[in-house]
Amino acid sequence: MGARDRRRDGRVLNLAGRTVNCRYTAQNMLDIYTSRLDSTRALGRAMAAVERPPAVWLNSSTATLYRDARDRPQDEDSGEPGVGFSVDVATRWEAALNELHLPSTRRVALRTAMVYGVGAGGVMETTDRVVRLGGAGPMAGGGQYVSWIHERDFCRAAQFLIGTPLSGPVNVTAPHPLPNADFLRAYRGAWRVPLGVPSTAALIGLGAAVMDSEPELLLKSRWVVPGRLLQAGFTFEHPSWPGAIRDLVREARRVGHAAR
């Protein structure tokens, strides 16, 4: 394959965006918007300006786009958008991905659930602490669904999407979301923590304020399933949460032991 052909087979993966694990102050909300929209628009303008744009553009989005769902799962075809700040961010983000005419570039919006992996700055850095201190009992009754994906399956899904003809929104989330109470029970089991203190919505709101975060991250029911990925033939290495969190805790212990 010559250099000219390789340029035509180029691909772009954009995951830029300020973390949403913060208080929704005016400045933080502005930073959340601009970090996503500006980077996406800059990439779009660059692709529109070059002679041979990349063949594939995967751009981050979020599974939070869907409504608080407690009655049925939300997939790309039948899922319904929610309301509020985080939904508006997701809607504008995907609109920015598609606002320019790029006929030679296939675009995919990665509607990603919380990615669980070991390392500094990730979701587990916060949740592990809560679980191991015994604070991870059912939250606000524990009926809200948790959508998640193992970090390895996220990377594998991105690689898979580069090689498939799919375009448009794709839910990048494990196929078996589960209620918060069951999610936390499995999490505690992986760390061998026998009990978790339950918490009310009011207590979660207070704790979120202390931790400089937002209660929505824990209270919204995200019942999102990967319809298009499964239809395209993608297979998950970690489809169910109990096995996934056991794998991640083993890795966390191994890394922690190696660091000492």
PDB file of C-alpha atoms in Angstrom:
ATOM      1  CA  MET A   1       0.000   0.000   0.000  1.00  0.00           C
ATOM      2  CA  GLY A   2       1.454   3.371  -0.978  1.00  0.00           C
ATOM      3  CA  ALA A   3       1.623   6.563   1.063  1.00  0.00           C
ATOM      4  CA  ARG A   4      -1.313   8.024  -0.834  1.00  0.00           C
ATOM      5  CA  ASP A   5      -3.546   5.067   0.103  1.00  0.00           C
ATOM      6  CA  ARG A   6      -2.480   5.209   3.742  1.00  0.00           C
ATOM      7  CA  ARG A   7      -3.487   8.855   3.949  1.00  0.00           C
ATOM      8  CA  ARG A   8      -6.924   7.976   2.643  1.00  0.00           C
ATOM      9  CA  ASP A   9      -7.248   5.297   5.349  1.00  0.00           C
ATOM     10  CA  GLY A  10      -6.513   7.742   8.163  1.00  0.00           C
ATOM     11  CA  ARG A  11      -8.633   7.808  11.286  1.00  0.00           C
ATOM     12  CA  VAL A  12      -9.255  10.301  14.089  1.00  0.00           C
ATOM     13  CA  LEU A  13     -10.343   9.515  17.663  1.00  0.00           C
ATOM     14  CA  ASN A  14     -11.359  12.559  19.709  1.00  0.00           C
ATOM     15  CA  LEU A  15     -12.016  12.051  23.424  1.00  0.00           C
ATOM     16  CA  ALA A  16     -11.395  15.655  24.522  1.00  0.00           C
ATOM     17  CA  GLY A  17     -13.614  17.163  27.192  1.00  0.00           C
ATOM     18  CA  ARG A  18     -13.390  18.543  30.715  1.00  0.00           C
ATOM     19  CA  THR A  19     -14.509  16.048  33.344  1.00  0.00           C
ATOM     20  CA  VAL A  20     -18.138  16.321  34.445  1.00  0.00           C
ATOM     21  CA  ASN A  21     -17.184  15.144  37.939  1.00  0.00           C
ATOM     22  CA  CYS A  22     -17.464  18.674  39.321  1.00  0.00           C
ATOM     23  CA  ARG A  23     -19.993  21.183  40.609  1.00  0.00           C
ATOM     24  CA  TYR A  24     -22.023  22.738  37.829  1.00  0.00           C
ATOM     25  CA  THR A  25     -20.905  26.292  38.483  1.00  0.00           C
ATOM     26  CA  ALA A  26     -21.157  28.822  35.655  1.00  0.00           C
ATOM     27  CA  GLN A  27     -17.427  28.534  34.907  1.00  0.00           C
ATOM     28  CA  ASN A  28     -17.374  24.745  35.033  1.00  0.00           C
ATOM     29  CA  MET A  29     -20.421  24.530  32.775  1.00  0.00           C
ATOM     30  CA  LEU A  30     -18.760  26.868  30.285  1.00  0.00           C
ATOM     31  CA  ASP A  31     -15.577  24.764  30.381  1.00  0.00           C
ATOM     32  CA  ILE A  32     -17.587  21.561  29.842  1.00  0.00           C
ATOM     33  CA  TYR A  33     -19.258  23.064  26.773  1.00  0.00           C
ATOM     34  CA  THR A  34     -16.199  24.699  25.219  1.00  0.00           C
ATOM     35  CA  SER A  35     -13.790  21.813  25.788  1.00  0.00           C
ATOM     36  CA  ARG A  36     -16.111  19.545  23.818  1.00  0.00           C
ATOM     37  CA  LEU A  37     -17.526  21.862  21.176  1.00  0.00           C
ATOM     38  CA  ASP A  38     -14.351  23.784  20.362  1.00  0.00           C
ATOM     39  CA  SER A  39     -12.196  20.681  19.934  1.00  0.00           C
ATOM     40  CA  THR A  40     -14.838  18.963  17.788  1.00  0.00           C
ATOM     41  CA  ARG A  41     -15.341  22.003  15.570  1.00  0.00           C
ATOM     42  CA  ALA A  42     -11.592  22.526  15.192  1.00  0.00           C
ATOM     43  CA  LEU A  43     -11.187  18.952  13.966  1.00  0.00           C
ATOM     44  CA  GLY A  44     -14.095  19.360  11.567  1.00  0.00           C
ATOM     45  CA  ARG A  45     -12.625  22.526  10.073  1.00  0.00           C
ATOM     46  CA  ALA A  46      -9.236  20.849   9.696  1.00  0.00           C
ATOM     47  CA  MET A  47     -10.756  17.876   7.886  1.00  0.00           C
ATOM     48  CA  ALA A  48     -12.754  20.134   5.593  1.00  0.00           C
ATOM     49  CA  ALA A  49      -9.577  22.016   4.668  1.00  0.00           C
ATOM     50  CA  VAL A  50      -7.257  19.136   3.746  1.00  0.00           C
ATOM     51  CA  GLU A  51      -7.034  17.497   0.347  1.00  0.00           C
ATOM     52  CA  ARG A  52      -7.376  13.958   1.702  1.00  0.00           C
ATOM     53  CA  PRO A  53      -9.421  13.915   4.923  1.00  0.00           C
ATOM     54  CA  PRO A  54      -9.395  10.851   7.177  1.00  0.00           C
ATOM     55  CA  ALA A  55     -11.745   8.034   6.295  1.00  0.00           C
ATOM     56  CA  VAL A  56     -13.064   7.617   9.865  1.00  0.00           C
ATOM     57  CA  TRP A  57     -13.737  10.067  12.676  1.00  0.00           C
ATOM     58  CA  LEU A  58     -14.758   8.670  16.060  1.00  0.00           C
ATOM     59  CA  ASN A  59     -15.855  11.456  18.394  1.00  0.00           C
ATOM     60  CA  SER A  60     -16.757  11.091  22.023  1.00  0.00           C
ATOM     61  CA  SER A  61     -20.332  11.649  23.171  1.00  0.00           C
ATOM     62  CA  THR A  62     -22.176  10.354  26.214  1.00  0.00           C
ATOM     63  CA  ALA A  63     -24.864   7.857  27.180  1.00  0.00           C
ATOM     64  CA  THR A  64     -26.209  10.548  29.519  1.00  0.00           C
ATOM     65  CA  LEU A  65     -28.044  11.898  26.464  1.00  0.00           C
ATOM     66  CA  TYR A  66     -30.884   9.450  27.199  1.00  0.00           C
ATOM     67  CA  ARG A  67     -33.651  10.120  29.706  1.00  0.00           C
ATOM     68  CA  ASP A  68     -33.791   8.813  33.257  1.00  0.00           C
ATOM     69  CA  ALA A  69     -35.035   5.310  32.328  1.00  0.00           C
ATOM     70  CA  ARG A  70     -36.523   2.916  34.846  1.00  0.00           C
ATOM     71  CA  ASP A  71     -39.128   1.254  32.614  1.00  0.00           C
ATOM     72  CA  ARG A  72     -37.123  -0.060  29.643  1.00  0.00           C
ATOM     73  CA  PRO A  73     -33.617  -0.004  28.154  1.00  0.00           C
ATOM     74  CA  GLN A  74     -32.535   2.779  25.818  1.00  0.00           C
ATOM     75  CA  ASP A  75     -30.871   1.880  22.520  1.00  0.00           C
ATOM     76  CA  GLU A  76     -29.972   4.006  19.504  1.00  0.00           C
ATOM     77  CA  ASP A  77     -33.246   3.321  17.679  1.00  0.00           C
ATOM     78  CA  SER A  78     -35.866   3.571  20.416  1.00  0.00           C
ATOM     79  CA  GLY A  79     -34.104   5.533  23.140  1.00  0.00           C
ATOM     80  CA  GLU A  80     -35.529   8.899  24.152  1.00  0.00           C
ATOM     81  CA  PRO A  81     -33.469  12.007  24.950  1.00  0.00           C
ATOM     82  CA  GLY A  82     -33.661  13.460  28.411  1.00  0.00           C
ATOM     83  CA  VAL A  83     -33.644  17.051  29.615  1.00  0.00           C
ATOM     84  CA  GLY A  84     -31.209  19.218  31.530  1.00  0.00           C
ATOM     85  CA  PHE A  85     -27.678  20.520  31.297  1.00  0.00           C
ATOM     86  CA  SER A  86     -25.838  17.263  30.612  1.00  0.00           C
ATOM     87  CA  VAL A  87     -28.331  16.303  27.891  1.00  0.00           C
ATOM     88  CA  ASP A  88     -27.916  19.706  26.258  1.00  0.00           C
ATOM     89  CA  VAL A  89     -24.143  19.235  26.275  1.00  0.00           C
ATOM     90  CA  ALA A  90     -24.498  15.856  24.561  1.00  0.00           C
ATOM     91  CA  THR A  91     -26.944  17.190  21.964  1.00  0.00           C
ATOM     92  CA  ARG A  92     -24.724  20.141  21.045  1.00  0.00           C
ATOM     93  CA  TRP A  93     -21.640  17.906  21.010  1.00  0.00           C
ATOM     94  CA  GLU A  94     -23.136  15.564  18.437  1.00  0.00           C
ATOM     95  CA  ALA A  95     -24.443  18.509  16.402  1.00  0.00           C
ATOM     96  CA  ALA A  96     -20.894  19.922  16.271  1.00  0.00           C
ATOM     97  CA  LEU A  97     -19.646  16.578  14.961  1.00  0.00           C
ATOM     98  CA  ASN A  98     -22.075  16.747  12.057  1.00  0.00           C
ATOM     99  CA  GLU A  99     -22.274  20.441  11.233  1.00  0.00           C
ATOM    100  CA  LEU A 100     -19.793  20.442   8.316  1.00  0.00           C
ATOM    101  CA  HIS A 101     -20.090  18.672   4.952  1.00  0.00           C
ATOM    102  CA  LEU A 102     -17.454  15.916   5.014  1.00  0.00           C
ATOM    103  CA  PRO A 103     -18.535  13.421   2.344  1.00  0.00           C
ATOM    104  CA  SER A 104     -15.279  11.421   2.493  1.00  0.00           C
ATOM    105  CA  THR A 105     -15.266  10.933   6.270  1.00  0.00           C
ATOM    106  CA  ARG A 106     -17.446   8.439   8.147  1.00  0.00           C
ATOM    107  CA  ARG A 107     -18.426   9.928  11.500  1.00  0.00           C
ATOM    108  CA  VAL A 108     -19.358   8.005  14.658  1.00  0.00           C
ATOM    109  CA  ALA A 109     -20.646   9.550  17.905  1.00  0.00           C
ATOM    110  CA  LEU A 110     -19.484   7.360  20.805  1.00  0.00           C
ATOM    111  CA  ARG A 111     -22.335   7.494  23.326  1.00  0.00           C
ATOM    112  CA  THR A 112     -20.182   6.134  26.101  1.00  0.00           C
ATOM    113  CA  ALA A 113     -21.201   5.000  29.574  1.00  0.00           C
ATOM    114  CA  MET A 114     -18.894   5.331  32.571  1.00  0.00           C
ATOM    115  CA  VAL A 115     -15.594   3.671  31.678  1.00  0.00           C
ATOM    116  CA  TYR A 116     -14.184   1.647  34.562  1.00  0.00           C
ATOM    117  CA  GLY A 117     -10.446   1.153  34.603  1.00  0.00           C
ATOM    118  CA  VAL A 118      -7.487   1.176  36.963  1.00  0.00           C
ATOM    119  CA  GLY A 119      -5.349   4.290  37.233  1.00  0.00           C
ATOM    120  CA  ALA A 120      -5.205   7.882  38.401  1.00  0.00           C
ATOM    121  CA  GLY A 121      -7.988  10.190  37.345  1.00  0.00           C
ATOM    122  CA  GLY A 122     -10.536   7.509  36.465  1.00  0.00           C
ATOM    123  CA  VAL A 123     -13.962   6.717  37.900  1.00  0.00           C
ATOM    124  CA  MET A 124     -12.576   3.999  40.171  1.00  0.00           C
ATOM    125  CA  GLU A 125     -10.244   6.410  41.923  1.00  0.00           C
ATOM    126  CA  THR A 126     -13.321   7.880  43.636  1.00  0.00           C
ATOM    127  CA  THR A 127     -15.642   4.874  43.807  1.00  0.00           C
ATOM    128  CA  ASP A 128     -13.039   2.486  45.229  1.00  0.00           C
ATOM    129  CA  ARG A 129     -12.537   4.792  48.190  1.00  0.00           C
ATOM    130  CA  VAL A 130     -16.263   4.904  48.954  1.00  0.00           C
ATOM    131  CA  VAL A 131     -16.647   1.123  48.629  1.00  0.00           C
ATOM    132  CA  ARG A 132     -13.661   0.248  50.784  1.00  0.00           C
ATOM    133  CA  LEU A 133     -14.738   2.667  53.517  1.00  0.00           C
ATOM    134  CA  GLY A 134     -18.126   0.936  53.738  1.00  0.00           C
ATOM    135  CA  GLY A 135     -20.180   3.758  52.246  1.00  0.00           C
ATOM    136  CA  ALA A 136     -21.465   1.920  49.172  1.00  0.00           C
ATOM    137  CA  GLY A 137     -24.854   0.652  50.193  1.00  0.00           C
ATOM    138  CA  PRO A 138     -27.904   1.201  47.979  1.00  0.00           C
ATOM    139  CA  MET A 139     -28.173   4.863  46.998  1.00  0.00           C
ATOM    140  CA  ALA A 140     -31.590   6.544  47.187  1.00  0.00           C
ATOM    141  CA  GLY A 141     -33.227   3.105  47.209  1.00  0.00           C
ATOM    142  CA  GLY A 142     -30.828   1.586  44.664  1.00  0.00           C
ATOM    143  CA  GLY A 143     -33.366   1.199  41.857  1.00  0.00           C
ATOM    144  CA  GLN A 144     -31.680   3.507  39.357  1.00  0.00           C
ATOM    145  CA  TYR A 145     -29.804   1.669  36.610  1.00  0.00           C
ATOM    146  CA  VAL A 146     -26.053   1.953  36.139  1.00  0.00           C
ATOM    147  CA  SER A 147     -24.574   1.680  32.655  1.00  0.00           C
ATOM    148  CA  TRP A 148     -20.859   0.986  32.516  1.00  0.00           C
ATOM    149  CA  ILE A 149     -18.079  -0.469  30.345  1.00  0.00           C
ATOM    150  CA  HIS A 150     -14.728  -2.081  31.150  1.00  0.00           C
ATOM    151  CA  GLU A 151     -11.811  -0.030  29.846  1.00  0.00           C
ATOM    152  CA  ARG A 152     -10.573  -2.897  27.689  1.00  0.00           C
ATOM    153  CA  ASP A 153     -13.957  -3.292  25.993  1.00  0.00           C
ATOM    154  CA  PHE A 154     -14.066   0.456  25.354  1.00  0.00           C
ATOM    155  CA  CYS A 155     -10.731   0.245  23.517  1.00  0.00           C
ATOM    156  CA  ARG A 156     -11.812  -2.872  21.659  1.00  0.00           C
ATOM    157  CA  ALA A 157     -15.104  -1.250  20.632  1.00  0.00           C
ATOM    158  CA  ALA A 158     -13.290   1.794  19.242  1.00  0.00           C
ATOM    159  CA  GLN A 159     -10.999  -0.462  17.216  1.00  0.00           C
ATOM    160  CA  PHE A 160     -14.008  -2.465  16.012  1.00  0.00           C
ATOM    161  CA  LEU A 161     -15.838   0.669  14.885  1.00  0.00           C
ATOM    162  CA  ILE A 162     -12.856   1.799  12.848  1.00  0.00           C
ATOM    163  CA  GLY A 163     -13.146  -1.393  10.822  1.00  0.00           C
ATOM    164  CA  THR A 164     -16.931  -1.457  10.355  1.00  0.00           C
ATOM    165  CA  PRO A 165     -19.171   0.704   8.118  1.00  0.00           C
ATOM    166  CA  LEU A 166     -21.246   2.004  11.050  1.00  0.00           C
ATOM    167  CA  SER A 167     -21.833   5.741  11.255  1.00  0.00           C
ATOM    168  CA  GLY A 168     -23.913   8.004  13.460  1.00  0.00           C
ATOM    169  CA  PRO A 169     -24.583   7.379  17.157  1.00  0.00           C
ATOM    170  CA  VAL A 170     -23.322   4.162  18.742  1.00  0.00           C
ATOM    171  CA  ASN A 171     -23.892   3.253  22.394  1.00  0.00           C
ATOM    172  CA  VAL A 172     -20.532   2.196  23.834  1.00  0.00           C
ATOM    173  CA  THR A 173     -21.671   0.450  26.981  1.00  0.00           C
ATOM    174  CA  ALA A 174     -21.719  -3.093  28.333  1.00  0.00           C
ATOM    175  CA  PRO A 175     -24.823  -5.122  27.390  1.00  0.00           C
ATOM    176  CA  HIS A 176     -25.941  -5.768  30.979  1.00  0.00           C
ATOM    177  CA  PRO A 177     -26.577  -2.585  32.967  1.00  0.00           C
ATOM    178  CA  LEU A 178     -27.977  -3.266  36.424  1.00  0.00           C
ATOM    179  CA  PRO A 179     -29.687  -1.499  39.323  1.00  0.00           C
ATOM    180  CA  ASN A 180     -27.513   0.543  41.642  1.00  0.00           C
ATOM    181  CA  ALA A 181     -28.103  -1.833  44.586  1.00  0.00           C
ATOM    182  CA  ASP A 182     -26.884  -4.858  42.586  1.00  0.00           C
ATOM    183  CA  PHE A 183     -24.013  -2.861  41.086  1.00  0.00           C
ATOM    184  CA  LEU A 184     -22.736  -1.877  44.512  1.00  0.00           C
ATOM    185  CA  ARG A 185     -23.273  -5.356  45.979  1.00  0.00           C
ATOM    186  CA  ALA A 186     -20.974  -6.811  43.312  1.00  0.00           C
ATOM    187  CA  TYR A 187     -18.496  -3.963  43.809  1.00  0.00           C
ATOM    188  CA  ARG A 188     -18.329  -4.635  47.561  1.00  0.00           C
ATOM    189  CA  GLY A 189     -17.966  -8.348  46.905  1.00  0.00           C
ATOM    190  CA  ALA A 190     -14.983  -7.798  44.634  1.00  0.00           C
ATOM    191  CA  TRP A 191     -13.225  -5.840  47.402  1.00  0.00           C
ATOM    192  CA  ARG A 192     -14.476  -8.293  50.076  1.00  0.00           C
ATOM    193  CA  VAL A 193     -16.290  -5.532  51.946  1.00  0.00           C
ATOM    194  CA  PRO A 194     -19.225  -7.230  53.704  1.00  0.00           C
ATOM    195  CA  LEU A 195     -21.478  -4.219  54.292  1.00  0.00           C
ATOM    196  CA  GLY A 196     -22.340  -0.902  52.719  1.00  0.00           C
ATOM    197  CA  VAL A 197     -24.232   1.869  54.461  1.00  0.00           C
ATOM    198  CA  PRO A 198     -27.292   2.934  52.446  1.00  0.00           C
ATOM    199  CA  SER A 199     -27.796   6.604  51.675  1.00  0.00           C
ATOM    200  CA  THR A 200     -30.750   8.834  50.893  1.00  0.00           C
ATOM    201  CA  ALA A 201     -30.962  11.279  47.992  1.00  0.00           C
ATOM    202  CA  ALA A 202     -30.503  14.157  50.450  1.00  0.00           C
ATOM    203  CA  LEU A 203     -27.359  12.600  51.909  1.00  0.00           C
ATOM    204  CA  ILE A 204     -25.988  11.985  48.413  1.00  0.00           C
ATOM    205  CA  GLY A 205     -26.608  15.630  47.571  1.00  0.00           C
ATOM    206  CA  LEU A 206     -24.688  16.695  50.676  1.00  0.00           C
ATOM    207  CA  GLY A 207     -21.841  14.266  49.940  1.00  0.00           C
ATOM    208  CA  ALA A 208     -21.622  15.452  46.341  1.00  0.00           C
ATOM    209  CA  ALA A 209     -21.269  19.040  47.521  1.00  0.00           C
ATOM    210  CA  VAL A 210     -18.471  18.054  49.914  1.00  0.00           C
ATOM    211  CA  MET A 211     -16.695  16.122  47.128  1.00  0.00           C
ATOM    212  CA  ASP A 212     -17.200  18.999  44.649  1.00  0.00           C
ATOM    213  CA  SER A 213     -19.398  16.874  42.385  1.00  0.00           C
ATOM    214  CA  GLU A 214     -23.062  16.605  41.323  1.00  0.00           C
ATOM    215  CA  PRO A 215     -25.670  14.141  42.675  1.00  0.00           C
ATOM    216  CA  GLU A 216     -26.956  13.504  39.132  1.00  0.00           C
ATOM    217  CA  LEU A 217     -23.917  11.309  38.518  1.00  0.00           C
ATOM    218  CA  LEU A 218     -25.278   8.821  41.086  1.00  0.00           C
ATOM    219  CA  LEU A 219     -29.028   9.378  40.992  1.00  0.00           C
ATOM    220  CA  LYS A 220     -29.916   9.415  37.298  1.00  0.00           C
ATOM    221  CA  SER A 221     -31.039   6.024  35.996  1.00  0.00           C
ATOM    222  CA  ARG A 222     -28.915   5.190  32.946  1.00  0.00           C
ATOM    223  CA  TRP A 223     -30.417   2.045  31.401  1.00  0.00           C
ATOM    224  CA  VAL A 224     -28.484   2.132  28.132  1.00  0.00           C
ATOM    225  CA  VAL A 225     -27.712  -0.890  25.933  1.00  0.00           C
ATOM    226  CA  PRO A 226     -25.353  -1.283  22.934  1.00  0.00           C
ATOM    227  CA  GLY A 227     -27.894  -2.172  20.246  1.00  0.00           C
ATOM    228  CA  ARG A 228     -25.842  -1.256  17.186  1.00  0.00           C
ATOM    229  CA  LEU A 229     -22.591  -2.766  18.457  1.00  0.00           C
ATOM    230  CA  LEU A 230     -24.270  -6.095  19.148  1.00  0.00           C
ATOM    231  CA  GLN A 231     -26.095  -6.075  15.803  1.00  0.00           C
ATOM    232  CA  ALA A 232     -22.766  -5.471  14.056  1.00  0.00           C
ATOM    233  CA  GLY A 233     -21.260  -8.549  15.718  1.00  0.00           C
ATOM    234  CA  PHE A 234     -19.127  -7.037  18.472  1.00  0.00           C
ATOM    235  CA  THR A 235     -18.438  -9.385  21.375  1.00  0.00           C
ATOM    236  CA  PHE A 236     -17.625  -8.134  24.867  1.00  0.00           C
ATOM    237  CA  GLU A 237     -14.817  -9.612  26.933  1.00  0.00           C
ATOM    238  CA  HIS A 238     -16.581  -8.303  30.048  1.00  0.00           C
ATOM    239  CA  PRO A 239     -20.346  -8.269  29.374  1.00  0.00           C
ATOM    240  CA  SER A 240     -21.480  -8.532  33.028  1.00  0.00           C
ATOM    241  CA  TRP A 241     -20.538  -6.322  35.956  1.00  0.00           C
ATOM    242  CA  PRO A 242     -19.632  -8.930  38.623  1.00  0.00           C
ATOM    243  CA  GLY A 243     -16.944 -10.447  36.401  1.00  0.00           C
ATOM    244  CA  ALA A 244     -15.759  -7.066  35.176  1.00  0.00           C
ATOM    245  CA  ILE A 245     -15.289  -5.578  38.629  1.00  0.00           C
ATOM    246  CA  ARG A 246     -13.519  -8.708  39.879  1.00  0.00           C
ATOM    247  CA  ASP A 247     -11.082  -8.373  36.975  1.00  0.00           C
ATOM    248  CA  LEU A 248     -10.527  -4.673  37.685  1.00  0.00           C
ATOM    249  CA  VAL A 249     -10.010  -5.212  41.416  1.00  0.00           C
ATOM    250  CA  ARG A 250      -7.457  -7.947  40.696  1.00  0.00           C
ATOM    251  CA  GLU A 251      -5.616  -5.477  38.480  1.00  0.00           C
ATOM    252  CA  ALA A 252      -5.860  -2.731  41.101  1.00  0.00           C
ATOM    253  CA  ARG A 253      -4.374  -5.052  43.715  1.00  0.00           C
ATOM    254  CA  ARG A 254      -1.618  -6.128  41.364  1.00  0.00           C
ATOM    255  CA  VAL A 255      -0.672  -2.561  40.477  1.00  0.00           C
ATOM    256  CA  GLY A 256      -0.904  -1.462  44.085  1.00  0.00           C
ATOM    257  CA  HIS A 257       1.337  -4.308  45.195  1.00  0.00           C
ATOM    258  CA  ALA A 258       3.857  -3.555  42.456  1.00  0.00           C
ATOM    259  CA  ALA A 259       3.961   0.124  43.455  1.00  0.00           C
ATOM    260  CA  ARG A 260       4.892  -0.637  47.092  1.00  0.00           C
TER     261      ARG A 260
END
